[in-house]
Amino acid sequence: MTIKQLVLGALTLVVMTLVGWSLLNSWTKPQIQSQLQLYQTNLLLQAGEWQSPEGDQLGSTRNALIGDNPLKTALSQYQEARQSAQTTLERLNEAGSAPTPILPESELDPELGSPPVRPSPQRQLQQLIAQLDLRSGILQAQLGQTDIALKTWKDLILQSKDQTGLQELPETATTLTGLWSTPPRLLPDAESQLSDHLKGWFRYQALARLYQLQQRQDALSALRAMEQRLAQGSLVRLSIVGTMPAVGGLIGLGLLAGWLVRQLTQQQRSPEDARELSQSPLSSKVVKATWPVPWNGETIWQVMVLWFIAFFGISLILVPLTVALSGLEPTTFGARTQTFVALFSYAGMVMAGLAVLYFCLRPFLPQPRRWFHVSWKGNWFWWGLGGYFAALPLVIAVSLVNQRLLQNQGGGNPLLDVILQSRDSITIAVLFLMVAVLAPFFEETLFRGFLLPSLTRYLPTWGAIAASGLLFAIAHLNLSDILPLTALGMILGFTYLRSRNLLASMLLHSIWNSGSFLGLLILSGGAS
């Protein structure tokens, strides 16, 4: 074994340790899907208040989207989310971690309590549980379960006494308790408490109760009018979020069914046709002939290990050191600052990754034109677009199974929280640049442009697609991402193999990220 191989072996152990630590650490964090479900639930509640004129088309749309009993459904989802968060918190406490205080609500995310910079897992879960209890009580009260609602708020108030740094939530719970008590007790600052510390449907229900008790008909009428405008907007948002993936999924199922029928038909053709089909882009022999791999497994190993080392070095050392030397305090970062730090970090990773590829492959230059092939000619656009539609039903199905298996644990991309709480156009533009341009460009260059064809030297075509897709998913460092992103990575690989053009997989990747990004913006926009 050479010195180079010994060094690569040592670096591999470092990478495996850091990747394993990141994946295990993600297990203590809730999946972003559970948070998104609550965002969608809040939109459903708000849209459910829409009172359409007779014959209005939105009325039938509302009935189809909302269902028969949205309040009961919403309460069930909030209770499930609360139970999941409580189970995870108990697991962390049993592991021996010391309890952490809850942050003041002024530092929480306007929707579910996520601070500008994520606190420890325990603190985050405590914040989430308190917010869920506060809102569950309002749902219980609106369902006529007043005694249960009062108990929910009372328990929240009692539990807050054991936590430091929590003031607004128990005060709001006290205000709500007064509104639904018999007889009611109206606190002097009730209106400001409800306006400042409740959002969306929950705010309007609490304020409506307050104005009714105060017999302020003018304020109640103005509130109802505003609620109707927001309800109509929420209904439109839900229509977009619900119908677009469904339509895309149906198109994707049609494409997959057509491809499957074609494959079955091809198997029954004559020997002459079979010889012609052996020249298909999915033939491993053609892949090897198309991509002559001049380097061996050691070079593949070297590129991937050095990229992971650069990735961790930038994210764990360079960026924190730069922030510290600049005199900035990360706990004070808002969404815009977080976004620019993330842009700096990701741009550094892109440059480092391209440098690793260049220096590791420099001895083999110049490469044949088919390596890292990018051409504006050909049918790459249709491969990318068709690949996106085909990916929708497959990845959604895998995500549903994954969510059940992991029981809503496994973490998620921290940028998703920033997207959900962003209201700033500059922040949104920079985030979109990262997810729709930078990520597809670099990740496709590394995982499809280099890794996938390199693996065909040692693996059959589908083995190379699966292995590159799995490593692509692992590189995102969240357990909840592994199965869905492996499925997406395999579709990206299939698209690249069939199109022979990196633009096709880059387009698919960009459309996928853009669609997810816009969906998050639509859901978060209904939180006001």
XYZ file of C-alpha atoms in Angstrom:
528
model
C 0.000 0.000 0.000
C 1.396 3.400 -0.985
C 1.599 6.516 1.198
C -1.118 8.086 -0.934
C -3.437 5.178 -0.251
C -2.678 5.352 3.489
C -3.546 9.062 3.511
C -6.737 8.431 1.542
C -7.645 5.643 3.976
C -7.170 7.961 6.953
C -9.221 10.709 5.283
C -11.898 8.159 4.451
C -12.208 7.265 8.140
C -12.554 10.967 8.959
C -15.254 11.396 6.304
C -17.141 8.287 7.425
C -17.056 9.507 11.028
C -18.342 12.971 10.131
C -21.039 11.619 7.810
C -22.151 9.060 10.402
C -22.227 11.713 13.130
C -24.294 14.051 10.920
C -26.800 11.328 10.046
C -27.181 10.215 13.660
C -27.549 13.819 14.783
C -30.314 14.353 12.228
C -32.337 11.558 13.874
C -33.135 13.853 16.819
C -34.708 16.470 14.543
C -38.240 16.377 13.147
C -38.703 16.002 9.418
C -39.558 19.166 7.552
C -42.575 17.336 6.092
C -44.315 17.366 9.478
C -43.883 21.132 9.683
C -45.122 21.566 6.126
C -48.206 19.515 6.940
C -49.048 21.934 9.737
C -48.537 24.903 7.414
C -50.958 23.289 4.989
C -53.359 22.531 7.836
C -53.340 26.196 8.840
C -54.111 27.185 5.269
C -56.983 24.678 5.253
C -58.394 26.193 8.426
C -58.144 29.696 7.003
C -59.625 28.682 3.645
C -62.452 26.932 5.487
C -63.751 30.340 6.606
C -64.425 31.358 2.999
C -68.101 32.023 2.427
C -68.514 32.071 -1.323
C -71.502 33.586 -3.102
C -73.954 31.040 -4.385
C -72.774 29.552 -7.666
C -69.201 30.776 -7.224
C -66.723 28.238 -8.599
C -64.487 28.742 -5.566
C -67.260 27.341 -3.401
C -67.044 23.887 -4.975
C -63.251 24.081 -4.903
C -63.416 24.917 -1.211
C -65.605 21.912 -0.431
C -63.306 19.582 -2.340
C -60.156 20.856 -0.641
C -61.384 21.409 2.901
C -63.357 18.232 3.550
C -66.248 17.590 5.906
C -64.684 18.432 9.270
C -61.483 20.489 8.902
C -61.363 21.423 12.600
C -61.363 17.817 13.759
C -58.773 16.858 11.134
C -56.566 19.794 12.110
C -56.757 18.936 15.815
C -55.773 15.344 15.077
C -52.746 16.498 13.077
C -51.679 18.925 15.791
C -51.980 16.217 18.437
C -49.958 13.781 16.320
C -47.256 16.407 15.828
C -47.272 17.112 19.575
C -46.945 13.427 20.459
C -44.094 12.976 18.006
C -42.237 15.984 19.436
C -42.816 14.802 23.021
C -41.518 11.309 22.223
C -38.362 12.724 20.709
C -37.857 15.060 23.673
C -38.181 12.163 26.120
C -35.678 10.180 24.087
C -33.190 13.046 24.334
C -33.747 13.396 28.077
C -33.189 9.678 28.580
C -29.898 10.019 26.699
C -28.674 12.223 29.524
C -28.726 15.668 27.943
C -29.460 18.525 30.299
C -32.736 20.373 29.700
C -32.443 23.681 27.902
C -34.554 26.816 28.400
C -37.165 27.948 25.919
C -36.455 31.124 24.009
C -38.796 34.109 24.311
C -41.479 34.073 21.647
C -40.066 37.311 20.250
C -37.200 35.199 18.942
C -39.415 32.501 17.443
C -40.460 31.899 13.882
C -43.875 33.440 13.179
C -45.363 30.059 12.276
C -43.976 27.285 14.477
C -41.299 28.783 16.659
C -38.073 28.253 14.706
C -35.478 30.829 15.795
C -33.161 32.585 13.336
C -30.449 30.058 14.196
C -31.538 26.604 15.285
C -31.158 26.047 19.025
C -30.340 22.684 20.553
C -32.774 19.869 19.661
C -34.332 19.927 23.142
C -34.940 23.652 23.104
C -36.418 23.469 19.641
C -38.779 20.674 20.667
C -39.849 22.551 23.802
C -40.683 25.588 21.696
C -42.624 23.464 19.252
C -44.627 21.677 21.962
C -45.603 24.978 23.589
C -46.777 26.429 20.269
C -48.725 23.280 19.426
C -50.454 23.260 22.832
C -51.457 26.894 22.466
C -53.051 26.274 19.081
C -54.561 22.907 19.981
C -56.470 24.651 22.756
C -58.067 27.054 20.275
C -59.066 24.141 18.040
C -60.577 22.325 21.024
C -62.506 25.431 22.040
C -63.897 25.894 18.527
C -64.990 22.239 18.537
C -66.944 22.839 21.738
C -64.405 21.026 23.949
C -64.040 24.014 26.252
C -63.028 22.108 29.381
C -60.317 20.250 27.493
C -59.069 23.525 25.972
C -58.851 25.171 29.389
C -56.868 22.209 30.703
C -54.504 22.356 27.709
C -53.727 26.025 28.382
C -53.458 25.447 32.122
C -50.899 22.671 31.590
C -48.917 24.959 29.278
C -48.837 27.662 31.941
C -47.747 25.215 34.649
C -45.025 23.690 32.482
C -43.646 27.114 31.612
C -42.820 27.737 35.267
C -40.058 25.135 34.974
C -38.572 26.870 31.938
C -36.622 30.113 31.771
C -36.925 32.615 28.973
C -40.602 31.847 28.234
C -42.988 34.725 28.824
C -45.258 35.455 25.864
C -46.727 31.969 25.373
C -48.044 31.462 28.940
C -49.329 35.042 28.941
C -51.195 34.337 25.720
C -52.495 31.081 27.221
C -53.732 33.048 30.240
C -55.515 35.487 27.923
C -57.176 32.623 26.036
C -58.187 30.955 29.289
C -59.960 34.145 30.302
C -61.842 34.362 27.008
C -63.308 30.857 27.266
C -63.830 30.717 31.027
C -67.250 30.917 32.648
C -67.714 33.768 33.374
C -65.178 35.274 30.938
C -62.222 37.288 32.248
C -60.961 39.968 29.872
C -57.421 41.119 30.548
C -56.481 44.746 29.776
C -53.887 43.797 27.134
C -55.911 40.932 25.647
C -56.150 42.402 22.143
C -52.417 43.119 21.846
C -51.559 39.676 23.251
C -53.693 37.912 20.668
C -52.597 40.149 17.765
C -48.906 39.873 18.552
C -48.581 36.207 19.486
C -51.116 34.382 17.314
C -51.116 34.004 13.548
C -53.575 33.243 10.776
C -56.775 31.380 11.596
C -55.901 31.126 15.292
C -55.557 34.895 15.630
C -58.903 35.573 13.939
C -60.803 33.044 16.055
C -59.383 34.445 19.300
C -59.982 38.082 18.296
C -63.522 37.249 17.148
C -64.215 35.754 20.590
C -62.790 38.870 22.258
C -64.829 41.306 20.144
C -68.012 39.301 20.715
C -67.517 39.446 24.470
C -66.719 43.163 24.279
C -69.763 43.684 22.008
C -67.616 45.583 19.483
C -69.642 44.939 16.338
C -67.698 47.355 14.145
C -64.381 45.702 15.023
C -65.931 42.254 14.557
C -67.306 43.175 11.109
C -63.928 44.552 10.008
C -62.240 41.409 11.292
C -64.655 39.177 9.390
C -64.119 41.147 6.180
C -60.342 40.830 6.485
C -60.696 37.147 7.304
C -62.722 36.603 4.128
C -60.027 38.231 1.987
C -57.344 36.064 3.556
C -59.548 32.971 3.289
C -59.988 33.516 -0.436
C -56.226 33.928 -0.855
C -55.600 30.779 1.170
C -58.033 28.864 -1.023
C -56.116 29.922 -4.130
C -52.826 28.907 -2.511
C -54.218 25.511 -1.571
C -55.527 25.007 -5.090
C -52.061 25.634 -6.511
C -50.261 23.492 -3.929
C -52.763 20.664 -4.289
C -53.433 20.564 -8.005
C -50.036 21.223 -9.561
C -48.236 18.185 -8.034
C -51.316 16.053 -8.700
C -51.437 17.034 -12.377
C -47.680 16.598 -12.713
C -47.882 13.217 -10.994
C -50.569 12.025 -13.405
C -48.441 13.102 -16.360
C -45.500 11.283 -14.790
C -47.524 8.103 -14.299
C -48.511 8.261 -17.937
C -44.880 8.615 -19.019
C -43.798 5.741 -16.762
C -46.599 3.525 -18.036
C -45.642 4.314 -21.639
C -41.986 3.530 -20.948
C -42.891 0.232 -19.246
C -45.119 -0.822 -22.143
C -42.326 0.011 -24.558
C -39.854 -2.090 -22.588
C -42.231 -5.057 -22.505
C -42.915 -4.690 -26.222
C -39.207 -4.560 -27.048
C -38.593 -7.856 -25.263
C -40.889 -9.614 -27.772
C -39.144 -8.323 -30.912
C -37.129 -10.311 -33.416
C -33.398 -11.107 -32.996
C -32.586 -8.376 -35.521
C -34.531 -5.848 -33.474
C -32.905 -7.157 -30.312
C -29.456 -6.514 -31.777
C -30.547 -2.988 -32.594
C -31.873 -2.499 -29.075
C -28.561 -3.670 -27.626
C -27.228 -0.336 -28.809
C -29.663 1.412 -26.466
C -28.165 4.017 -24.125
C -29.069 1.709 -21.243
C -26.708 -0.998 -22.442
C -23.742 -1.253 -20.085
C -21.472 -2.120 -23.006
C -22.474 1.022 -24.865
C -22.020 3.080 -21.689
C -18.460 1.841 -21.353
C -17.797 2.422 -25.020
C -19.313 5.890 -24.833
C -17.472 6.782 -21.646
C -14.016 5.206 -21.771
C -12.885 5.578 -18.144
C -9.128 6.207 -18.201
C -8.758 6.348 -14.417
C -9.107 3.536 -11.919
C -11.012 3.175 -8.685
C -8.333 5.000 -6.713
C -8.982 8.210 -8.643
C -12.744 7.887 -8.080
C -12.069 7.304 -4.386
C -9.708 10.273 -4.252
C -12.147 12.716 -5.860
C -15.056 11.819 -3.593
C -13.021 11.744 -0.362
C -11.324 15.060 -1.094
C -14.654 16.648 -1.948
C -16.196 15.494 1.334
C -13.130 16.782 3.199
C -13.507 20.161 1.468
C -17.238 20.130 2.239
C -16.739 19.559 5.958
C -13.697 21.821 6.130
C -15.629 24.758 4.694
C -18.851 24.210 6.649
C -17.310 23.246 10.011
C -14.080 25.276 10.039
C -13.759 27.982 7.383
C -17.226 29.546 7.628
C -17.428 29.544 11.482
C -13.880 30.902 11.672
C -14.669 33.660 9.174
C -17.788 34.632 11.113
C -15.854 34.655 14.410
C -13.013 36.763 13.000
C -15.515 39.248 11.602
C -16.842 39.840 15.122
C -20.373 38.766 14.234
C -22.609 36.833 16.635
C -24.417 33.955 14.857
C -27.310 33.952 17.347
C -28.255 37.445 16.148
C -28.412 36.515 12.461
C -31.677 37.146 10.692
C -32.861 35.319 7.592
C -30.952 37.583 5.182
C -27.650 37.221 7.034
C -28.109 33.463 7.283
C -28.768 33.328 3.565
C -25.612 35.227 2.622
C -23.546 33.054 4.971
C -25.063 29.977 3.317
C -24.297 31.446 -0.134
C -20.694 32.083 0.870
C -20.416 28.535 2.213
C -22.003 26.861 -0.819
C -20.039 28.956 -3.314
C -16.864 27.889 -1.508
C -17.932 24.252 -1.756
C -18.610 24.608 -5.479
C -15.207 26.159 -6.147
C -13.468 23.583 -3.969
C -15.312 20.739 -5.698
C -14.419 21.981 -9.170
C -10.793 22.404 -8.063
C -10.736 18.818 -6.738
C -12.101 17.524 -10.044
C -9.566 19.495 -12.061
C -6.459 18.555 -10.091
C -7.413 14.894 -9.716
C -8.277 14.490 -13.406
C -5.521 16.743 -14.798
C -3.187 13.796 -15.546
C -5.882 12.394 -17.844
C -6.539 15.572 -19.844
C -7.653 16.192 -22.486
C -10.796 14.133 -22.017
C -13.021 12.835 -24.824
C -15.818 15.235 -25.708
C -18.462 12.964 -24.194
C -17.140 13.523 -20.671
C -18.998 16.333 -18.830
C -20.858 16.817 -22.092
C -22.956 19.998 -22.317
C -24.649 20.919 -25.581
C -27.556 23.204 -26.334
C -28.434 21.018 -29.309
C -30.509 17.855 -29.202
C -33.517 16.815 -27.131
C -32.030 17.466 -23.683
C -34.895 19.830 -22.778
C -37.547 17.157 -23.257
C -35.502 14.589 -21.354
C -35.166 17.003 -18.437
C -38.844 17.971 -18.436
C -40.040 14.390 -18.881
C -37.671 13.225 -16.161
C -39.195 15.759 -13.778
C -42.737 14.518 -14.385
C -41.613 10.897 -14.048
C -39.825 11.728 -10.789
C -42.912 13.262 -9.153
C -44.999 10.108 -8.472
C -41.947 7.977 -7.669
C -40.320 10.368 -5.204
C -43.644 11.276 -3.573
C -44.440 7.585 -3.032
C -40.979 6.917 -1.591
C -41.303 10.006 0.653
C -44.586 8.750 2.106
C -43.060 5.374 2.895
C -39.969 7.059 4.305
C -42.065 9.267 6.571
C -43.805 6.220 8.000
C -40.585 4.317 8.522
C -38.795 7.161 10.302
C -41.899 8.335 12.209
C -41.374 11.972 11.188
C -37.773 11.976 12.429
C -34.566 12.416 10.482
C -34.186 16.163 10.077
C -34.086 18.136 6.865
C -32.215 20.837 5.024
C -31.832 23.822 7.417
C -32.338 26.188 4.484
C -35.965 25.053 4.313
C -36.709 26.808 7.593
C -35.112 29.993 6.263
C -37.287 29.776 3.138
C -40.412 29.255 5.236
C -39.795 32.328 7.370
C -38.452 34.601 4.619
C -40.457 37.688 3.724
C -37.549 39.613 2.207
C -37.221 39.751 -1.582
C -33.400 39.823 -1.503
C -33.295 36.761 0.743
C -35.735 34.915 -1.502
C -33.766 35.821 -4.649
C -30.453 34.622 -3.177
C -32.014 31.396 -1.913
C -33.550 30.765 -5.325
C -30.169 31.309 -6.963
C -28.667 28.685 -4.666
C -31.314 25.995 -5.038
C -32.243 26.511 -8.701
C -28.859 27.347 -10.261
C -25.805 26.610 -8.109
C -26.966 23.283 -6.638
C -28.081 21.735 -9.969
C -24.919 22.928 -11.733
C -22.401 21.546 -9.253
C -24.206 18.451 -7.992
C -24.917 17.257 -11.518
C -21.324 17.928 -12.550
C -19.992 15.845 -9.640
C -22.522 13.039 -9.236
C -23.749 12.570 -12.805
C -20.931 14.107 -14.837
C -18.095 12.369 -12.974
C -19.239 9.708 -10.516
C -21.923 7.895 -12.523
C -19.929 7.231 -15.708
C -16.809 6.474 -13.647
C -18.654 3.727 -11.777
C -19.639 2.031 -15.038
C -16.033 0.778 -15.216
C -16.775 -1.521 -12.276
C -20.583 -1.797 -12.091
C -23.403 -2.582 -14.518
C -25.388 0.422 -15.657
C -28.206 0.161 -13.117
C -25.691 -0.551 -10.353
C -23.830 2.644 -11.232
C -27.112 4.597 -11.295
C -28.108 3.226 -7.873
C -24.679 3.746 -6.261
C -24.310 7.311 -7.506
C -27.884 8.090 -6.450
C -27.267 6.718 -2.950
C -24.075 8.723 -2.487
C -25.889 11.799 -3.789
C -28.531 11.299 -1.083
C -26.007 10.623 1.708
C -24.182 13.847 0.819
C -27.232 15.797 2.028
C -26.515 14.466 5.562
C -30.097 13.871 6.715
C -31.643 10.469 7.363
C -35.007 11.683 6.099
C -33.449 12.549 2.720
C -31.741 9.245 1.968
C -34.601 7.250 0.433
C -36.336 10.100 -1.464
C -33.095 11.595 -2.760
C -31.766 8.186 -3.761
C -34.885 7.768 -5.900
C -34.449 11.261 -7.326
C -30.722 10.662 -7.894
C -31.456 7.473 -9.834
C -33.933 9.296 -12.071
C -31.348 12.038 -12.615
C -28.827 9.350 -13.537
C -31.243 7.629 -15.911
C -32.021 10.968 -17.565
C -28.331 11.720 -18.029
C -27.594 8.300 -19.492
C -30.416 8.552 -22.001
C -29.780 12.159 -23.029
C -25.954 12.083 -22.887
C -26.167 15.738 -21.907
C -25.609 17.265 -18.473
C -28.071 20.022 -19.360
C -30.899 17.456 -19.163
C -30.173 16.375 -15.586
C -29.362 19.973 -14.590
C -32.756 21.067 -15.928
C -34.564 18.251 -14.110
C -32.698 19.098 -10.881
C -33.431 22.812 -11.274
C -37.149 22.290 -11.945
C -37.393 19.956 -8.944
C -35.696 22.414 -6.592
C -37.622 25.368 -8.035
C -40.946 23.587 -7.595
C -40.154 22.716 -3.983
C -38.970 26.284 -3.367
C -42.118 27.854 -4.794
C -44.289 25.393 -2.879
C -42.623 26.457 0.372
C -43.189 30.128 -0.453
C -46.858 29.480 -1.198
C -47.377 27.584 2.063
C -45.498 30.105 4.192
C -47.344 33.016 2.580
C -50.546 31.986 4.329
C -49.102 32.410 7.808
C -50.042 36.060 8.315
